[in-house]
Coordinates of C-alpha atoms in Angstrom, one line a residue:
M1 CA 18.1 -25.7 -24.9
I2 CA 15.5 -24.2 -23.7
K3 CA 15.1 -20.4 -23.6
N4 CA 14.1 -19.0 -20.0
P5 CA 12.0 -15.8 -20.9
L6 CA 12.7 -14.6 -17.1
L7 CA 16.6 -14.7 -17.8
E8 CA 16.6 -12.4 -20.8
P9 CA 15.4 -8.2 -21.0
S10 CA 12.0 -8.4 -22.6
S11 CA 11.9 -7.2 -26.1
L12 CA 8.3 -6.0 -25.5
P13 CA 7.8 -1.8 -25.5
Y14 CA 9.2 -0.4 -21.9
N15 CA 10.6 -4.2 -20.8
L16 CA 7.1 -4.9 -20.6
P17 CA 7.1 -9.0 -19.4
D18 CA 6.0 -11.4 -22.1
F19 CA 3.2 -12.6 -20.0
K20 CA 2.5 -14.8 -22.9
A21 CA 5.9 -16.9 -22.7
I22 CA 6.3 -17.2 -19.0
R23 CA 4.5 -19.9 -17.2
L24 CA 5.8 -20.4 -13.2
E25 CA 7.9 -22.8 -13.8
H26 CA 10.2 -21.4 -15.8
V27 CA 10.8 -19.4 -11.6
E28 CA 12.8 -21.9 -9.6
P29 CA 15.7 -22.2 -12.8
A30 CA 15.5 -18.9 -13.4
F31 CA 15.3 -17.9 -9.4
E32 CA 18.8 -20.3 -9.0
Q33 CA 20.4 -18.9 -12.6
A34 CA 19.7 -15.0 -11.4
L35 CA 21.3 -15.1 -8.1
E36 CA 24.3 -17.0 -9.6
R37 CA 24.5 -14.7 -11.8
H38 CA 24.2 -11.7 -9.2
A39 CA 27.2 -13.7 -7.3
A40 CA 28.9 -13.6 -10.2
E41 CA 28.6 -9.3 -10.3
I42 CA 28.9 -8.6 -6.8
A43 CA 32.8 -10.3 -7.4
E44 CA 33.5 -8.7 -10.0
I45 CA 32.9 -5.6 -8.3
L46 CA 35.3 -7.0 -5.4
S47 CA 37.6 -8.4 -8.2
H48 CA 38.8 -4.1 -9.0
D49 CA 42.8 -2.9 -7.1
E50 CA 41.5 0.3 -7.1
P51 CA 37.3 0.9 -6.6
T52 CA 36.4 3.6 -7.6
W53 CA 32.4 5.2 -8.3
E54 CA 31.6 3.7 -11.2
N55 CA 33.1 0.0 -10.5
T56 CA 31.6 -0.1 -7.2
V57 CA 28.1 1.5 -6.8
E58 CA 27.3 1.7 -10.6
A59 CA 27.9 -1.3 -10.9
L60 CA 26.1 -2.7 -7.5
E61 CA 22.7 -0.2 -8.8
R62 CA 23.5 -2.1 -11.9
S63 CA 24.0 -6.0 -10.8
G64 CA 21.0 -7.7 -9.7
A65 CA 18.8 -7.4 -12.7
D66 CA 17.6 -10.5 -13.8
L67 CA 17.1 -11.6 -9.8
D68 CA 15.0 -8.2 -9.9
R69 CA 13.4 -9.4 -13.0
V70 CA 12.6 -13.0 -11.8
A71 CA 11.7 -11.8 -8.1
A72 CA 8.9 -9.3 -9.9
W73 CA 7.3 -11.2 -12.1
F74 CA 7.0 -13.9 -9.1
F75 CA 6.1 -12.0 -6.6
N76 CA 4.0 -9.7 -8.2
L77 CA 1.5 -12.4 -9.7
H78 CA 1.7 -14.5 -6.3
S79 CA -0.3 -12.0 -4.6
T80 CA -2.7 -11.6 -7.9
D81 CA -3.2 -15.3 -8.3
S82 CA -1.9 -17.2 -5.8
T83 CA -2.8 -20.9 -5.6
P84 CA -1.2 -24.2 -3.4
Q85 CA 1.4 -24.2 -6.4
F86 CA 2.9 -20.6 -5.8
D87 CA 2.9 -21.0 -2.1
E88 CA 5.6 -24.2 -2.7
V89 CA 7.6 -22.1 -5.2
A90 CA 7.8 -19.5 -2.6
D91 CA 8.2 -21.7 0.5
R92 CA 11.7 -22.8 -1.4
I93 CA 12.9 -19.4 -3.1
V94 CA 12.0 -16.8 0.0
P95 CA 14.5 -17.9 2.1
K96 CA 17.1 -18.5 -0.1
L97 CA 16.2 -15.0 -1.2
S98 CA 16.7 -13.3 2.5
A99 CA 20.4 -15.5 2.7
H100 CA 21.5 -13.5 -0.7
T101 CA 20.0 -10.4 0.5
D102 CA 22.4 -10.7 4.3
S103 CA 25.5 -12.0 1.8
I104 CA 25.5 -9.1 0.0
Y105 CA 24.7 -6.5 2.6
Q106 CA 26.9 -8.4 5.0
N107 CA 29.8 -8.4 3.1
V108 CA 32.4 -7.4 5.1
E109 CA 34.5 -6.5 1.9
L110 CA 32.3 -4.0 -0.1
Y111 CA 30.8 -2.2 3.0
R112 CA 34.4 -1.1 3.5
R113 CA 35.5 -0.3 -0.4
L114 CA 31.8 1.8 0.0
Q115 CA 32.9 3.3 2.9
G116 CA 36.6 4.7 1.3
L117 CA 35.1 5.5 -1.9
E118 CA 36.0 9.1 -3.4
V119 CA 32.1 10.2 -4.0
P120 CA 30.8 12.2 -7.3
D121 CA 30.2 15.8 -6.2
D122 CA 26.5 16.4 -6.7
A123 CA 23.4 15.8 -4.6
E124 CA 21.5 12.5 -5.5
S125 CA 24.8 10.2 -5.6
R126 CA 25.7 11.7 -2.5
R127 CA 21.9 11.0 -0.8
L128 CA 22.9 7.5 -2.3
H129 CA 26.0 7.2 -0.6
E130 CA 24.5 8.5 2.3
L131 CA 22.4 5.4 1.9
L132 CA 24.0 2.6 0.6
L133 CA 26.1 2.6 4.1
R134 CA 23.4 3.4 6.1
R135 CA 21.5 0.0 4.6
F136 CA 24.5 -2.0 5.5
S137 CA 24.9 -1.0 8.9
R138 CA 21.6 -1.9 9.4
R139 CA 22.2 -5.2 7.3
G140 CA 24.3 -6.3 9.9
A141 CA 27.5 -5.4 8.1
D142 CA 29.4 -3.6 11.2
L143 CA 28.4 -7.1 13.6
D144 CA 30.4 -9.5 14.0
A145 CA 30.9 -13.6 12.5
A146 CA 28.6 -14.4 15.2
G147 CA 26.6 -11.7 15.0
K148 CA 26.1 -11.7 11.7
S149 CA 25.2 -15.4 10.9
R150 CA 22.6 -15.1 14.2
L151 CA 20.9 -12.1 11.5
L152 CA 21.0 -14.4 8.9
E153 CA 19.1 -16.7 10.6
I154 CA 15.9 -13.8 12.0
N155 CA 15.8 -12.8 8.5
Q156 CA 15.2 -16.0 6.6
R157 CA 13.1 -17.3 9.8
L158 CA 11.3 -14.1 9.6
S159 CA 10.4 -13.7 5.8
E160 CA 9.3 -17.6 6.0
L161 CA 6.7 -16.4 9.1
S162 CA 5.2 -13.7 7.5
E163 CA 5.1 -15.6 3.8
R164 CA 2.9 -18.1 6.0
F165 CA 1.2 -15.5 8.3
G166 CA -0.6 -14.0 4.4
R167 CA -1.1 -17.8 3.0
N168 CA -2.8 -18.2 6.5
L169 CA -4.9 -15.0 6.0
L170 CA -5.1 -15.7 2.6
A171 CA -6.3 -19.0 2.9
D172 CA -8.9 -18.1 6.4
T173 CA -10.2 -15.3 3.9
R174 CA -11.4 -17.6 1.4
E175 CA -12.8 -20.7 3.8
L176 CA -14.7 -17.5 5.6
A177 CA -16.2 -16.1 2.4
V178 CA -19.8 -15.8 3.5
R179 CA -22.8 -17.8 1.8
L180 CA -26.6 -15.6 2.0
T181 CA -29.9 -15.5 0.5
R182 CA -31.0 -13.2 -1.7
E183 CA -33.1 -12.7 0.7
E184 CA -30.4 -11.6 2.9
L185 CA -28.6 -9.7 -0.2
E186 CA -31.7 -7.3 0.3
G187 CA -30.7 -3.5 0.5
L188 CA -28.1 -4.5 -2.9
S189 CA -29.3 -3.6 -6.1
E190 CA -29.6 -6.2 -8.7
A191 CA -25.7 -6.0 -10.5
Q192 CA -24.7 -6.2 -7.0
M193 CA -26.9 -9.0 -6.5
Q194 CA -25.2 -10.6 -9.4
A195 CA -21.8 -10.4 -8.6
Y196 CA -21.9 -12.5 -5.4
A197 CA -23.7 -14.9 -7.5
S198 CA -22.6 -18.6 -7.5
E199 CA -23.4 -22.1 -8.0
D200 CA -25.7 -22.4 -5.1
G201 CA -26.6 -19.6 -4.0
Y202 CA -24.5 -16.1 -2.6
V203 CA -20.8 -16.4 -1.9
V204 CA -19.6 -12.5 -0.6
P205 CA -16.0 -12.7 -0.4
L206 CA -14.2 -10.7 2.9
E207 CA -12.3 -7.2 2.2
L208 CA -9.1 -6.8 4.5
P209 CA -10.3 -4.4 7.3
T210 CA -13.0 -6.2 10.5
T211 CA -15.8 -3.4 9.2
Q212 CA -17.2 -4.7 5.9
S213 CA -18.1 -2.1 3.9
L214 CA -21.4 -4.2 3.4
Q215 CA -22.4 -3.8 6.7
A216 CA -23.8 -0.2 5.3
E217 CA -26.2 -1.6 2.6
L218 CA -28.0 -5.0 4.0
D219 CA -30.8 -4.3 5.5
D220 CA -30.9 -7.6 7.3
P221 CA -29.5 -7.3 10.8
Q222 CA -28.3 -11.1 11.1
A223 CA -26.7 -11.1 7.6
R224 CA -24.7 -8.0 8.5
R225 CA -23.7 -9.8 11.6
K226 CA -22.2 -13.3 9.6
L227 CA -20.5 -10.9 7.6
F228 CA -19.0 -8.7 10.6
E229 CA -18.7 -12.0 12.6
A230 CA -16.7 -14.0 9.6
S231 CA -14.7 -11.0 9.2
R232 CA -13.4 -11.6 13.0
C233 CA -12.1 -15.3 13.3
R234 CA -9.8 -14.5 10.3
G235 CA -6.4 -16.0 11.6
R236 CA -7.7 -16.4 14.9
I237 CA -6.5 -20.6 15.0
S238 CA -3.6 -20.1 12.5
N239 CA -1.6 -16.9 13.4
P240 CA -1.0 -16.6 16.8
E241 CA 1.8 -18.0 16.8
L242 CA 3.6 -16.9 14.0
I243 CA 2.8 -13.5 15.7
R244 CA 3.9 -13.8 18.6
E245 CA 8.0 -15.5 17.6
T246 CA 7.9 -12.7 14.6
V247 CA 7.7 -9.3 17.2
R248 CA 9.8 -12.0 19.0
L249 CA 12.8 -12.7 16.4
R250 CA 11.7 -8.1 15.1
L251 CA 12.7 -7.4 19.0
E252 CA 16.6 -9.7 19.0
R253 CA 17.4 -7.9 15.3
A254 CA 16.2 -4.7 16.7
K255 CA 18.4 -5.1 20.0
L256 CA 21.0 -6.7 17.9
L257 CA 21.5 -4.3 15.6
G258 CA 21.8 -1.5 18.2
F259 CA 18.4 -0.1 19.0
D260 CA 15.8 -0.7 22.2
T261 CA 13.0 -2.1 20.1
H262 CA 11.2 -2.7 16.4
A263 CA 10.1 -0.1 16.7
D264 CA 13.0 2.0 17.3
Y265 CA 14.9 0.3 14.8
V266 CA 12.2 1.2 11.9
I267 CA 11.1 4.8 12.7
A268 CA 15.2 5.7 12.6
E269 CA 14.7 6.2 8.7
E270 CA 11.1 7.5 8.3
T271 CA 10.2 10.6 8.0
A272 CA 8.8 10.9 11.7
G273 CA 12.2 10.2 12.7
S274 CA 11.2 8.3 16.3
A275 CA 8.6 5.5 17.8
E276 CA 8.0 8.1 19.8
A277 CA 7.0 11.3 17.4
A278 CA 4.3 8.3 16.1
R279 CA 2.9 7.0 19.6
R280 CA 2.4 11.3 19.9
L281 CA 1.0 11.5 17.2
I282 CA -1.8 9.2 18.5
T283 CA -1.7 10.2 21.9
E284 CA -3.3 13.1 20.5
L285 CA -5.5 12.9 17.6
A286 CA -7.3 9.6 20.0
P287 CA -9.2 11.9 23.3
A288 CA -10.9 14.0 20.3
A289 CA -11.4 11.0 17.8
A290 CA -12.7 8.8 20.2
A291 CA -15.4 10.9 22.0
N292 CA -16.2 11.5 18.3
A293 CA -16.9 7.8 18.0
A294 CA -19.2 8.0 20.6
A295 CA -21.5 11.0 19.9
E296 CA -21.5 9.8 16.8
L297 CA -22.2 6.2 18.1
K298 CA -25.1 7.5 20.3
L299 CA -26.9 8.7 17.0
A300 CA -27.1 5.6 15.7
G301 CA -28.9 4.2 18.4
E302 CA -30.9 6.6 18.9
L303 CA -31.9 6.1 14.8
A304 CA -32.2 2.3 15.7
G305 CA -34.4 2.6 18.8
E306 CA -32.0 0.4 20.5
E307 CA -27.9 0.5 21.2
V308 CA -26.1 -1.1 18.1
D309 CA -22.9 -3.0 18.2
G310 CA -19.8 -3.3 15.6
A311 CA -22.0 -5.5 13.6
D312 CA -24.8 -2.4 13.0
W313 CA -23.0 0.4 13.2
P314 CA -22.6 1.2 9.4
Y315 CA -26.0 0.1 8.6
W316 CA -27.3 3.2 10.9
Q317 CA -23.8 5.6 10.2
A318 CA -25.0 4.8 6.7
K319 CA -28.5 5.8 7.2
R320 CA -27.8 8.8 9.4
R321 CA -25.4 10.0 6.2
K322 CA -28.6 9.5 3.7
E323 CA -30.8 11.6 6.0
E324 CA -29.0 14.6 7.3
L325 CA -26.8 14.4 3.7
G326 CA -29.1 12.9 1.1
V327 CA -26.7 10.8 0.1
D328 CA -27.9 7.3 -1.3
E329 CA -25.0 5.4 -2.0
A330 CA -27.3 2.1 -4.1
Q331 CA -27.7 5.6 -6.5
L332 CA -24.5 7.1 -6.3
R333 CA -23.4 4.2 -8.3
K334 CA -24.7 4.9 -10.8
F335 CA -22.4 8.3 -11.3
F336 CA -19.5 5.7 -10.8
P337 CA -18.5 3.6 -13.6
L338 CA -15.4 2.2 -13.8
E339 CA -14.1 3.0 -16.7
Q340 CA -15.0 6.3 -16.7
V341 CA -14.4 7.2 -13.5
L342 CA -10.5 5.5 -15.0
R343 CA -10.5 7.9 -18.0
D344 CA -12.7 11.0 -17.7
G345 CA -11.5 11.6 -13.9
V346 CA -8.2 10.1 -12.8
F347 CA -6.8 10.3 -16.3
Y348 CA -8.0 13.6 -16.8
A349 CA -7.5 15.1 -13.4
A350 CA -3.2 13.7 -14.2
H351 CA -3.5 15.5 -17.3
L352 CA -5.0 18.9 -16.4
L353 CA -1.9 18.4 -13.5
Y354 CA 1.1 17.0 -15.1
G355 CA 0.6 17.1 -19.2
I356 CA 0.3 13.7 -19.7
T357 CA -2.2 11.2 -21.9
V358 CA -3.4 7.8 -20.7
D359 CA -4.1 5.6 -23.1
K360 CA -4.9 2.0 -23.8
R361 CA -2.0 -0.4 -25.7
E362 CA -4.5 -3.4 -26.5
D363 CA -1.3 -4.8 -29.2
L364 CA -0.2 -5.5 -25.5
A365 CA -1.1 -8.2 -22.6
G366 CA -1.1 -8.2 -19.4
Y367 CA -1.1 -11.5 -17.1
R368 CA -4.5 -12.0 -17.5
D369 CA -8.1 -10.9 -20.1
D370 CA -9.4 -8.9 -16.9
V371 CA -5.8 -6.9 -16.6
T372 CA -5.9 -3.9 -19.0
V373 CA -2.0 -1.9 -19.8
W374 CA -1.8 1.5 -20.8
E375 CA 1.0 3.8 -21.9
V376 CA 1.8 7.3 -19.8
K377 CA 3.5 9.5 -22.6
E378 CA 4.4 13.6 -21.8
D379 CA 2.5 16.2 -23.7
D380 CA 5.4 16.0 -26.7
G381 CA 4.5 12.0 -27.5
T382 CA 8.0 10.8 -25.5
G383 CA 6.9 7.3 -23.7
I384 CA 6.9 7.5 -20.3
G385 CA 6.0 3.9 -19.4
L386 CA 3.4 1.5 -18.8
L387 CA 0.4 1.1 -16.2
L388 CA -1.3 -2.3 -16.3
T389 CA -5.1 -2.3 -13.8
D390 CA -6.0 -5.6 -12.6
Y391 CA -9.7 -4.4 -11.0
N392 CA -11.8 -7.1 -10.9
A393 CA -11.6 -9.5 -7.8
R394 CA -11.8 -12.8 -7.3
P395 CA -10.6 -15.7 -4.8
S396 CA -7.4 -16.0 -6.3
K397 CA -5.9 -12.2 -5.1
R398 CA -4.9 -11.3 -1.6
G399 CA -7.1 -8.3 0.4
G400 CA -6.8 -5.1 0.2
A401 CA -5.7 -2.8 -3.2
W402 CA -1.8 -2.3 -4.1
M403 CA 0.6 -0.3 -6.8
S404 CA 3.6 -2.4 -7.4
S405 CA 6.3 -2.7 -9.9
F406 CA 7.2 -4.8 -13.0
V407 CA 10.6 -2.2 -14.4
D408 CA 11.9 0.4 -12.1
Q409 CA 13.1 3.6 -13.7
A410 CA 16.8 4.7 -13.5
R411 CA 18.7 6.5 -16.4
L412 CA 21.8 4.8 -15.0
T413 CA 20.1 1.5 -17.3
G414 CA 18.4 3.2 -19.2
T415 CA 15.2 1.7 -17.8
K416 CA 11.8 3.1 -18.0
P417 CA 8.7 1.8 -14.8
V418 CA 6.3 -0.5 -16.1
V419 CA 3.9 -0.2 -12.9
V420 CA 0.6 -2.4 -11.9
N421 CA -2.6 -0.7 -9.9
V422 CA -4.9 -3.9 -8.1
M423 CA -7.8 -3.8 -6.7
S424 CA -11.2 -6.3 -5.9
I425 CA -13.6 -4.4 -7.3
T426 CA -17.3 -6.4 -7.6
S427 CA -18.7 -4.5 -9.3
E428 CA -18.4 -2.1 -12.6
L429 CA -20.3 1.1 -10.5
L430 CA -18.1 2.4 -7.7
T431 CA -18.7 3.1 -4.5
I432 CA -17.4 6.1 -2.9
D433 CA -14.5 4.3 -1.3
E434 CA -13.2 2.5 -4.4
V435 CA -13.7 5.7 -7.3
T436 CA -11.6 7.4 -3.8
T437 CA -9.7 4.1 -3.7
V438 CA -8.6 3.9 -7.8
F439 CA -7.5 8.0 -7.1
H440 CA -5.1 6.8 -4.2
E441 CA -3.4 3.9 -5.7
F442 CA -3.2 5.6 -8.8
G443 CA -0.9 8.3 -7.0
H444 CA 1.4 5.8 -6.0
A445 CA 1.8 4.9 -9.9
L446 CA 2.1 8.6 -10.4
H447 CA 4.5 8.1 -7.9
G448 CA 6.8 5.6 -10.0
L449 CA 5.5 6.6 -13.3
L450 CA 7.0 10.3 -13.1
S451 CA 10.3 9.1 -11.1
D452 CA 13.4 10.8 -13.0
V453 CA 16.5 9.3 -10.9
R454 CA 19.9 7.9 -11.9
Y455 CA 19.7 5.9 -9.8
P456 CA 17.6 2.8 -9.4
S457 CA 17.7 2.6 -5.3
L458 CA 16.4 5.5 -5.5
S459 CA 13.3 5.5 -7.8
G460 CA 10.0 6.0 -7.4
T461 CA 8.4 4.1 -4.3
N462 CA 11.5 3.7 -2.7
V463 CA 10.8 6.0 -0.1
P464 CA 10.3 5.6 3.1
R465 CA 6.8 4.7 4.7
D466 CA 5.1 7.3 5.8
W467 CA 6.2 9.6 2.8
V468 CA 5.8 6.9 0.6
E469 CA 1.4 7.2 1.5
F470 CA 2.5 11.6 0.5
P471 CA 1.5 11.2 -3.6
S472 CA -1.1 9.0 -2.8
Q473 CA -3.5 10.9 -0.5
I474 CA -2.9 13.6 -2.2
N475 CA -4.1 12.3 -6.1
E476 CA -7.0 10.7 -3.7
N477 CA -8.6 14.9 -3.3
Y478 CA -8.9 15.2 -7.1
A479 CA -11.6 12.7 -6.9
F480 CA -14.4 14.6 -6.1
A481 CA -12.4 18.0 -6.4
P482 CA -15.1 20.1 -8.9
Q483 CA -13.1 20.9 -11.9
I484 CA -12.4 16.9 -11.5
V485 CA -15.6 15.4 -10.7
R486 CA -17.8 17.4 -13.5
N487 CA -15.8 15.8 -16.1
Y488 CA -16.3 12.2 -14.7
A489 CA -19.4 11.8 -13.1
R490 CA -22.4 11.3 -15.3
H491 CA -25.2 8.5 -14.8
V492 CA -24.5 5.6 -16.2
D493 CA -28.2 4.8 -18.4
T494 CA -29.1 8.8 -18.7
G495 CA -25.2 10.2 -19.4
A496 CA -26.5 13.7 -16.6
L497 CA -23.9 14.8 -15.1
I498 CA -24.5 14.2 -11.2
P499 CA -26.2 17.3 -9.9
E500 CA -24.3 19.6 -7.9
E501 CA -26.0 19.5 -4.9
L502 CA -25.5 16.0 -5.4
V503 CA -21.4 16.6 -5.3
E504 CA -22.2 18.8 -2.6
A505 CA -23.6 15.7 -0.1
V506 CA -20.7 13.7 -1.3
R507 CA -18.1 16.1 -0.2
A508 CA -19.7 16.6 3.4
S509 CA -20.3 12.9 3.9
R510 CA -16.5 12.1 2.9
R511 CA -16.3 14.5 6.4
F512 CA -19.1 12.2 7.7
G513 CA -18.5 9.6 10.7
Q514 CA -14.9 10.3 11.0
G515 CA -15.3 10.2 14.4
F516 CA -15.5 6.2 13.7
T517 CA -13.1 6.4 10.8
T518 CA -10.4 8.0 12.9
A519 CA -10.7 6.1 15.7
E520 CA -10.9 2.7 14.0
Y521 CA -7.5 4.0 12.3
L522 CA -6.0 4.7 15.2
A523 CA -6.9 1.8 17.2
A524 CA -4.8 -0.5 14.5
C525 CA -1.7 1.9 15.0
A526 CA -1.9 2.0 18.2
I527 CA -1.7 -2.1 18.6
D528 CA 0.9 -2.2 15.7
L529 CA 3.0 -0.2 17.8
A530 CA 2.6 -1.8 20.8
W531 CA 3.6 -4.8 19.2
H532 CA 7.1 -3.7 18.2
C533 CA 7.5 -1.4 21.4
L534 CA 7.8 -4.2 23.6
D535 CA 11.3 -4.9 24.5
G536 CA 11.3 -8.0 26.4
E537 CA 8.8 -10.2 27.2
I538 CA 6.1 -11.3 24.0
P539 CA 2.1 -11.2 25.5
T540 CA 1.0 -15.3 25.2
D541 CA -2.9 -13.6 25.8
I542 CA -2.8 -11.7 22.4
D543 CA -6.7 -10.2 23.1
A544 CA -5.5 -9.0 26.5
F545 CA -2.8 -7.7 25.4
E546 CA -4.8 -5.9 22.9
R547 CA -7.6 -4.7 25.3
A548 CA -5.1 -3.3 27.1
V549 CA -3.6 -0.7 25.1
L550 CA -6.3 0.5 23.5
E551 CA -7.3 1.4 27.1
E552 CA -4.0 2.9 27.1
Y553 CA -5.0 5.0 24.4
G554 CA -8.6 5.9 24.9
L555 CA -10.0 4.3 22.2
A556 CA -11.0 0.5 24.0
I557 CA -15.2 1.1 22.5
D558 CA -16.1 -2.3 22.8
E559 CA -18.5 -1.3 19.9
L560 CA -15.5 -0.2 18.1
E561 CA -13.7 -2.4 15.9
P562 CA -10.0 -1.9 15.5
R563 CA -9.7 -1.7 11.4
Y564 CA -6.9 -3.9 11.6
R565 CA -6.7 -7.0 15.0
S566 CA -3.1 -9.0 15.0
T567 CA -4.6 -11.9 13.5
W568 CA -5.6 -10.2 9.7
F569 CA -3.1 -7.1 10.2
N570 CA -1.4 -8.0 7.2
H571 CA 0.3 -5.0 6.8
I572 CA 2.3 -5.9 9.7
F573 CA 2.9 -9.3 9.6
A574 CA 2.7 -9.6 6.6
G575 CA 3.1 -6.2 3.9
G576 CA 6.2 -4.4 5.4
Y577 CA 4.5 -1.9 7.2
S578 CA 5.7 -3.4 10.9
A579 CA 6.1 -0.8 13.3
G580 CA 4.6 1.9 10.4
Y581 CA 1.0 1.9 9.9
Y582 CA 0.8 5.4 11.6
S583 CA 1.9 6.4 8.5
Y584 CA -0.9 6.9 6.5
L585 CA -2.0 9.6 9.0
W586 CA 1.6 10.9 9.0
A587 CA 1.2 11.4 5.4
E588 CA -2.0 12.8 5.9
A589 CA -1.0 15.8 7.6
L590 CA 1.1 16.5 4.9
D591 CA -1.5 16.0 2.2
A592 CA -3.8 18.2 4.4
D593 CA -1.7 20.7 3.7
G594 CA -0.3 20.3 0.9
Y595 CA -3.5 20.2 -1.2
Q596 CA -5.1 23.4 0.8
M597 CA -2.5 25.0 -1.3
V598 CA -3.7 23.3 -4.4
E599 CA -7.4 24.7 -3.6
Q600 CA -5.9 28.5 -3.8
E601 CA -3.8 28.1 -6.2
G602 CA -5.5 25.8 -8.8
I603 CA -6.0 22.2 -10.0
N604 CA -2.8 23.6 -13.3
R605 CA 0.1 23.0 -14.7
L606 CA 1.5 25.0 -12.3
T607 CA 0.5 23.6 -9.3
G608 CA 0.8 20.2 -10.6
E609 CA 4.4 20.8 -12.4
R610 CA 5.4 22.0 -9.0
F611 CA 4.2 19.0 -7.2
R612 CA 6.1 16.5 -10.2
E613 CA 9.4 18.6 -9.7
A614 CA 9.9 18.5 -5.9
I615 CA 8.0 14.8 -4.9
L616 CA 6.5 12.6 -7.3
S617 CA 10.6 12.6 -10.0
T618 CA 13.0 13.3 -7.4
G619 CA 12.1 9.3 -5.3
A620 CA 14.2 9.2 -2.6
S621 CA 17.0 11.4 -3.9
R622 CA 16.4 14.3 -2.1
D623 CA 15.9 14.5 2.2
Y624 CA 12.0 14.7 2.7
A625 CA 11.4 17.2 4.8
E626 CA 13.1 19.6 1.8
A627 CA 11.5 18.6 -1.1
Y628 CA 8.2 19.1 1.1
R629 CA 9.3 22.9 1.8
A630 CA 10.5 23.2 -1.7
F631 CA 7.0 22.3 -3.2
R632 CA 4.8 24.0 0.1
G633 CA 6.9 26.7 0.6
R634 CA 7.3 26.3 3.8
E635 CA 6.9 23.3 6.7
K636 CA 4.1 21.0 6.7
D637 CA 1.2 22.6 8.8
T638 CA -0.9 19.8 11.1
R639 CA -3.8 22.5 11.2
P640 CA -5.8 21.6 8.2
L641 CA -5.7 17.6 9.2
L642 CA -7.3 18.3 12.2
Q643 CA -10.2 20.6 10.1
R644 CA -10.8 18.0 8.0
R645 CA -10.9 15.1 10.6
G646 CA -13.4 16.9 12.7
L647 CA -9.9 17.4 15.1
A648 CA -9.7 20.9 15.4
G649 CA -10.5 21.2 18.7
V650 CA -7.4 19.0 19.7

C-alpha cells in the first residue's frame, strides 16, 4: 500500500511538510482517514471511567494532529495557488470539516467531563479550561437537540458560503485584470512596466482594496479610471445573494446562542468587549477623519486645477506629497530592494530586539521554487522554528498579504513553529507601503515564532482579532525608525545610503493624507459593523444600505470609496474578520501607545525582551489587558493614536 505523506509526521526539520512528496490527490484520502482518527481519539477520551486533566484536556489538545496536518497543507496552498481542482476538493471537504468540528463541541458527555474536572493550579491551565468551556458553549454545547441540529446546518452552510464568496472574488479579480497599452503605463518605471508585460500587451492585476496603488502613479487619467472602475465591479453579480444569506444565517446563529446580533456574538470574545465599544471607536474618530479628508480633497483639486474624484484623488494626493515633502515614489523604490529590506531591515530589527537570527535553509524546499525557507534561531544557536516567505504576485494567489502557519508551537506536543508570510509583489523594488507590509507580516510571524506556551490552543496567533494585529502593527514602526532604516535603505545601483532628508520626508509622508486613509478605513469598518449589528430584516439593496450607513457616520463623501465595499470585502465574508474589521484601529491604539515607550527607551534587547515576554511569547495564555500592562506598565492611552492620525482634536 502506497503511503500518504499527509498521514505521517514529516521527517524534515521542524516537521516542515515534505512539499515535493505531497500532491492534491493525497488530500481527500488523508482527510477521510484523519477525520476517522480524530473521532477515535475523542472516543478514547470518553472511554475513561475517571476523567482527569491529563486524559481529558491534554488528550484533547494532542488530538487531531493528522487532521491539522492535512488542513494546514490544503488551506495554505488553496490560498496561495488556487485552481479549479483545489476548489472542487474544498467544496467536498469544507462542509465535512465543519460538521466534524461541531460534533466535538456539541458532544454533551465531553462538555460535562470538562465542566467537572479538577484543574491544575497554574495560570495557563486555568486559562485553557476557561477558554475551552466558553468555546464549547459558543459552539452550541448548551443547546437542546433541535438547536444543535440547526446550528450544525447553519455552520456547514456558512462554511460553503465563505468558500464560494472568496472563490467568486478571486475569479472576478482575475477576469477584471486591466489591459493597458505601454502609453497608458506612463508614470511607471521600466522595471514596473516589465512586471506587467504579457504575450499580448500589459496586464495589471487588481489588488484587494478598492483604491489601487497604481492610481497614485499612472499619468494617464483614463488608465487610472480603468483600474478604479474594474476594482469597483468585483462581486457585483456573483456575491450579493451570498452576502444576504451569510448575514441572515450569522444573525440566526447569534440568536440561537443567546446573542442579539452577530457582532455581539463575535466581539464578546474580543478585547473590545462589546459591539457598542467598536461602534463608539468609529463614531469618535469619523468626524475629524471626514473633515481632514475633505480638506485633502480640496487641496488635491486645487493642484489638479479641477475637481477630482476617487479615480484621480490618489494621483493628485501623491503629486501634493511630492511637491510639499519632496517624496518621489519611483526614486524611493530604488532604496528598497526586497532582499535588502528583508535581511538588513526586518531581520536586523528582530535581532536588535530579540537576539534572534534568520538564515536561509538552502537544503529545505518550499511549496514553490520561488518560496524561500528560513531558519530562525536564538542568539545561542538554539532553533526556534522556520519561516517561509512567498512574496511574488501571481494570478492563482488570493489578494492581500497574510501570515499563516503549517505547525504551531506547543510544549505539550513538542512542536516548534513553521509559519509563512505571503504578499503579492510585482517588483523587487518596493514602495513605502510594501516595505511597511513586509514588516507588518513579519510581526505576525514573530507572534507565531516566539510563542512559548504549553498548550496548542493557546499558541501564537490563536488570539482575538483585535489583539492579533497588535504585534504586527507595532512591528511596522521599525520600518522607518532611524536606527533600522539606515541599516538597509541603500540605493540598488550605487549602494549609497538613503539621505537623511529623504528619510525625514518618508516619515512625514506616512503621516501625509491621513484624512483619506483613516476615512476610507472607518467607512469599511462601519459597513462591516452595520451588516453584523442587524437584528431583523436583511436589506436587499446593498448600495442603498451602504450609502445609509456612511451617511449615518458622516463618511458619505462622494469622491471617497470605502477601503472595501461589501461585494469584495473578503475580510468579513471569507476571511474570518466578520464584525472585526475595526480591530486594526483598535490594535493601533495599543501599537501607538506601546511604541511611544520604545521611542523613549530605545530599540534594544531590553525593550524587545519586555515585549517578547509580555506579548509575543504568551499567545492566549494570559489576560490581554494584564499582558499589555506588563509590557507598558499601565493601561493603554489613546492620545498617541490620535496624534499619529492627525486627529488629536477629537
